[in-house]
Short mmCIF file of C-alpha atoms and ligand atoms in Angstrom, two decimals:
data_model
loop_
_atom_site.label_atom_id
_atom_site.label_comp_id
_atom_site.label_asym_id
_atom_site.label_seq_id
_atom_site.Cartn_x
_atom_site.Cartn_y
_atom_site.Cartn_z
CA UNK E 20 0.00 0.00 0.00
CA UNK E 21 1.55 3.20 -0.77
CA UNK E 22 -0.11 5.35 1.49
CA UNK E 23 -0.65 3.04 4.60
CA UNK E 24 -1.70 6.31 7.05
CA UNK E 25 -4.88 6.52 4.51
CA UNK E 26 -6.61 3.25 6.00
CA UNK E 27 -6.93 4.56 9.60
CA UNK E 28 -9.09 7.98 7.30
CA UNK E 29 -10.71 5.37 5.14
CA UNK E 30 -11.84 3.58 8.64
CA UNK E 31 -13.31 6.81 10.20
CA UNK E 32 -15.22 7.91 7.21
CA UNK E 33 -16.24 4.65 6.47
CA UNK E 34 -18.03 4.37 9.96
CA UNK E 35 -19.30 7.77 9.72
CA UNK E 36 -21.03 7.56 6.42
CA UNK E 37 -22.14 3.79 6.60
CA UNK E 38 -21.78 2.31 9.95
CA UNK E 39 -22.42 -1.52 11.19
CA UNK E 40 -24.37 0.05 14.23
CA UNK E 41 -27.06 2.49 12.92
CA UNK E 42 -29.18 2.86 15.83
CA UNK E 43 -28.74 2.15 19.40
CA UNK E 44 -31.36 1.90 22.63
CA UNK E 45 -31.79 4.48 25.69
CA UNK E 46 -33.98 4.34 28.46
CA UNK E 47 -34.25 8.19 29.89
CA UNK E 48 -33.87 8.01 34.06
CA UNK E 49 -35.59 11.45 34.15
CA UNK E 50 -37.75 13.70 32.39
CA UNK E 51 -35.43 15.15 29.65
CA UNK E 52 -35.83 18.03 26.88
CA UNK E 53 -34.49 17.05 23.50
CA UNK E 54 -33.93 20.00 20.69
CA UNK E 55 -37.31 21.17 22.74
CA UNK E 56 -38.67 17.62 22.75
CA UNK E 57 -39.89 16.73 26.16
CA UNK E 58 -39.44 12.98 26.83
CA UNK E 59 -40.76 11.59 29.95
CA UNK E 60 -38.65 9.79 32.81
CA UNK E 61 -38.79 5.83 31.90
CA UNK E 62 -39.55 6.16 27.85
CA UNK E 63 -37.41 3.64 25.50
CA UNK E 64 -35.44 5.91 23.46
CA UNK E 65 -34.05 4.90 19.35
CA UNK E 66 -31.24 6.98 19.08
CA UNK E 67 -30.19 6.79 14.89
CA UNK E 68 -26.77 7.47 15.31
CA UNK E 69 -26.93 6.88 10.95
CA UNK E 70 -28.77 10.59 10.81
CA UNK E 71 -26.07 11.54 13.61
CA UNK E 72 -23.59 10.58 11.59
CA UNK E 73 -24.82 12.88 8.68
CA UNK E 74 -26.23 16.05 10.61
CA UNK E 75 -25.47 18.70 8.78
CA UNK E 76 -24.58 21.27 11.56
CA UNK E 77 -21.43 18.56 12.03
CA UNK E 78 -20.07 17.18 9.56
CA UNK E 79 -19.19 19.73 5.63
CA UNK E 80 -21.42 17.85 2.76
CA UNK E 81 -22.40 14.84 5.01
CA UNK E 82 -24.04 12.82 2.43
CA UNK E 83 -20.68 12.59 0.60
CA UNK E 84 -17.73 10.23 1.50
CA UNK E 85 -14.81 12.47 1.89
CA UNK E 86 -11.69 10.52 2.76
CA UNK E 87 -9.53 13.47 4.05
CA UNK E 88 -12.35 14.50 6.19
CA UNK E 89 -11.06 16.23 8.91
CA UNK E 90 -13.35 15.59 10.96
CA UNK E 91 -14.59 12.32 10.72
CA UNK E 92 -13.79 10.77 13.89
CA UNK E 93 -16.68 12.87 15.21
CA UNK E 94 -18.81 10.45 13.91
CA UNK E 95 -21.40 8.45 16.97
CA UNK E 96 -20.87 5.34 15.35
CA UNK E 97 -19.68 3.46 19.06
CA UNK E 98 -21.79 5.14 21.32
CA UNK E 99 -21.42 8.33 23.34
CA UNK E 100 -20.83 8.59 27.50
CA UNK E 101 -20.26 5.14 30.15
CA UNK E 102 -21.68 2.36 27.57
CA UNK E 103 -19.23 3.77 24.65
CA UNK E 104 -18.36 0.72 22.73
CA UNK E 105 -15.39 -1.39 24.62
CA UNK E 106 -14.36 -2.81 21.42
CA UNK E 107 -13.81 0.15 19.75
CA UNK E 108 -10.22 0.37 19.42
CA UNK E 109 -10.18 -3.61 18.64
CA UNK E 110 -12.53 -2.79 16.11
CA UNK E 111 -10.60 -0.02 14.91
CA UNK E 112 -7.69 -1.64 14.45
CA UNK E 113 -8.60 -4.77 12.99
CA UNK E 114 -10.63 -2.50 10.03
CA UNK E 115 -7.30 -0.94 9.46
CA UNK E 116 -5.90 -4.30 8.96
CA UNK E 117 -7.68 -5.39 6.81
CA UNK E 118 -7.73 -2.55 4.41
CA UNK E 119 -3.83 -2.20 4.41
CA UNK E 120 -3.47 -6.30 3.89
CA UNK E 121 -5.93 -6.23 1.36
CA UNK E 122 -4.64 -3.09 -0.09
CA UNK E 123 -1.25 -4.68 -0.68
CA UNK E 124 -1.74 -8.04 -1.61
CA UNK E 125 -4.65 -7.21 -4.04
CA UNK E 126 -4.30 -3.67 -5.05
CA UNK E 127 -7.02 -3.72 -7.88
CA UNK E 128 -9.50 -5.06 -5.76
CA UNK E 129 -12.56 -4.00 -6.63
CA UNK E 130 -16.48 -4.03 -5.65
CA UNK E 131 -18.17 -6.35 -8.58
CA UNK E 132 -20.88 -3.80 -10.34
CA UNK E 133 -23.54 -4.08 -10.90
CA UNK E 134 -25.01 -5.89 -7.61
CA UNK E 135 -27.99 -5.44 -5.48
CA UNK E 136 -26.96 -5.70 -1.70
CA UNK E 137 -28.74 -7.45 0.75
CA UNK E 138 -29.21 -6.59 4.76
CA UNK E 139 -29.64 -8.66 7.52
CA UNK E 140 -33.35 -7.46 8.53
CA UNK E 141 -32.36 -5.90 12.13
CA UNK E 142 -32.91 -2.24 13.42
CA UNK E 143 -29.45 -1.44 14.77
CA UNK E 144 -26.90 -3.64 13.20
CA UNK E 145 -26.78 -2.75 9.42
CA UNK E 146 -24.77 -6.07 7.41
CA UNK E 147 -25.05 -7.07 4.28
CA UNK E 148 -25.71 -10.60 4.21
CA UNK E 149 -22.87 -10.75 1.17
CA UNK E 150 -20.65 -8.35 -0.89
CA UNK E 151 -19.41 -9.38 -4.04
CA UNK E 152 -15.53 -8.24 -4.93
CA UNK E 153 -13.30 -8.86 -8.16
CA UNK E 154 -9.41 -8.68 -8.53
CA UNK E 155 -6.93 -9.96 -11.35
CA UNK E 156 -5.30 -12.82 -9.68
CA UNK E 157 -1.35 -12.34 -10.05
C1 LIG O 14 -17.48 -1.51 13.89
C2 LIG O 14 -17.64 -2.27 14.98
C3 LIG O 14 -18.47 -1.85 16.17
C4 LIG O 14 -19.43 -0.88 16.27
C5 LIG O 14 -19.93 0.09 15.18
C6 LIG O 14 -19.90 -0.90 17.65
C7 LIG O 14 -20.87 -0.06 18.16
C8 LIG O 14 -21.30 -0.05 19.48
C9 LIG O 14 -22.31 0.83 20.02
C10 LIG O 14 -23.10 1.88 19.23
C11 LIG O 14 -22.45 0.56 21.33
C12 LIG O 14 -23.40 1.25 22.32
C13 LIG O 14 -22.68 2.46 22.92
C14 LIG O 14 -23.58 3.32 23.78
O1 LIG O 14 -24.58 2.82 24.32
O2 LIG O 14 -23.27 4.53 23.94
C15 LIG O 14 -21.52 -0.51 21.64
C16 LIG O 14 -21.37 -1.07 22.88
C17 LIG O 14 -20.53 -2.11 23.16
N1 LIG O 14 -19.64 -2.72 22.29
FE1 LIG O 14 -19.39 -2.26 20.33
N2 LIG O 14 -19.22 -1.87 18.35
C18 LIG O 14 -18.33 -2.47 17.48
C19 LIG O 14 -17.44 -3.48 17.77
C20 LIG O 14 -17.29 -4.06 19.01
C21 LIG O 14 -16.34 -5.10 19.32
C22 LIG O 14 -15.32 -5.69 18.33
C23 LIG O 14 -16.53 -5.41 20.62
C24 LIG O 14 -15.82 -6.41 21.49
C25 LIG O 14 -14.68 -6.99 21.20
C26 LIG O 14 -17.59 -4.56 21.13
C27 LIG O 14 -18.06 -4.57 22.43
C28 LIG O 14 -19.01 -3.73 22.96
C29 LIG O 14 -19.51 -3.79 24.33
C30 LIG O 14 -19.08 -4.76 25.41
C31 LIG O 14 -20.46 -2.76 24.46
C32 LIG O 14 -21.29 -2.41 25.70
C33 LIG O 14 -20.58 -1.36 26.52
C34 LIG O 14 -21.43 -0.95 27.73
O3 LIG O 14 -22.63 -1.22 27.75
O4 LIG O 14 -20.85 -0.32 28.65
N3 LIG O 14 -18.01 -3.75 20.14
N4 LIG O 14 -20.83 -0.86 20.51
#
């Protein structure tokens, strides 16, 4: 890979504009205002940390992967306060395996087009059941 410091960008961005963990659960202790919302003490709470991830107020063109985003580790993709994700940094680092071992050893790897992704039907975890690649083999 000739630019190895690009994976750890392409990893932020990546869980910014199309996280594995879209939406995550909250049960409010209290009575709580919300962007002038009021939500009463004991309601079950969806939090879409997806639209987080794209609010405009936050994040320059947020609809639009931007791999020198400056920013992009703002994203909410593992949480926010005492439950933030403990396998963050695993997970971190592992993605940024991947794409620099993948980057090397197959450098013209490629997403196969057309194809029509499928997700696993679940409200917080976003996976597609497959994802078709090509290379050239060597
Ligand atoms: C891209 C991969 C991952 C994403 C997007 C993700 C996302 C999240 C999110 C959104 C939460 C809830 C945070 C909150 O309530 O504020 C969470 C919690 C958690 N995650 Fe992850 N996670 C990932 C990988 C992992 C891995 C690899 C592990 C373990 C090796 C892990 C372990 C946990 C645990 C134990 C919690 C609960 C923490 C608590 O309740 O205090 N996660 N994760």
């Amino acid at each position: 890979m000739e630019r190895p410091e690009l994976a750890e960008r392409a990893v932020e961005e990546t869980l910014r504009f199309d996280s594995s963990v879209v939406a995550w659960r909250r049960k409010t202790l209290r009575e709580v205002r919300i962007a002038g919302v009021k939500v009463p003490a004991g309601a079950q709470v969806l939090m879409l940390l997806g639209a987080a991830n794209r609010d405009p107020e936050v994040f320059e063109d947020p609809e639009a992967f931007h791999l020198h985003r400056e920013n992009a580790g703002d994203h909410l993709s593992f949480g926010h306060g005492i439950h933030f994700c403990l396998g963050s940094a695993l997970a971190r680092l592992e993605a940024r395996v991947v794409l620099r071992v993948l980057a090397a050893r197959l450098p013209d790897l490629r997403l196969r087009q057309p194809q029509q992704l499928q997700f696993v039907p679940n409200i917080a975890f976003r996976a597609p059941t497959s994802l078709q690649v090509v290379w050239t083999p060597r």
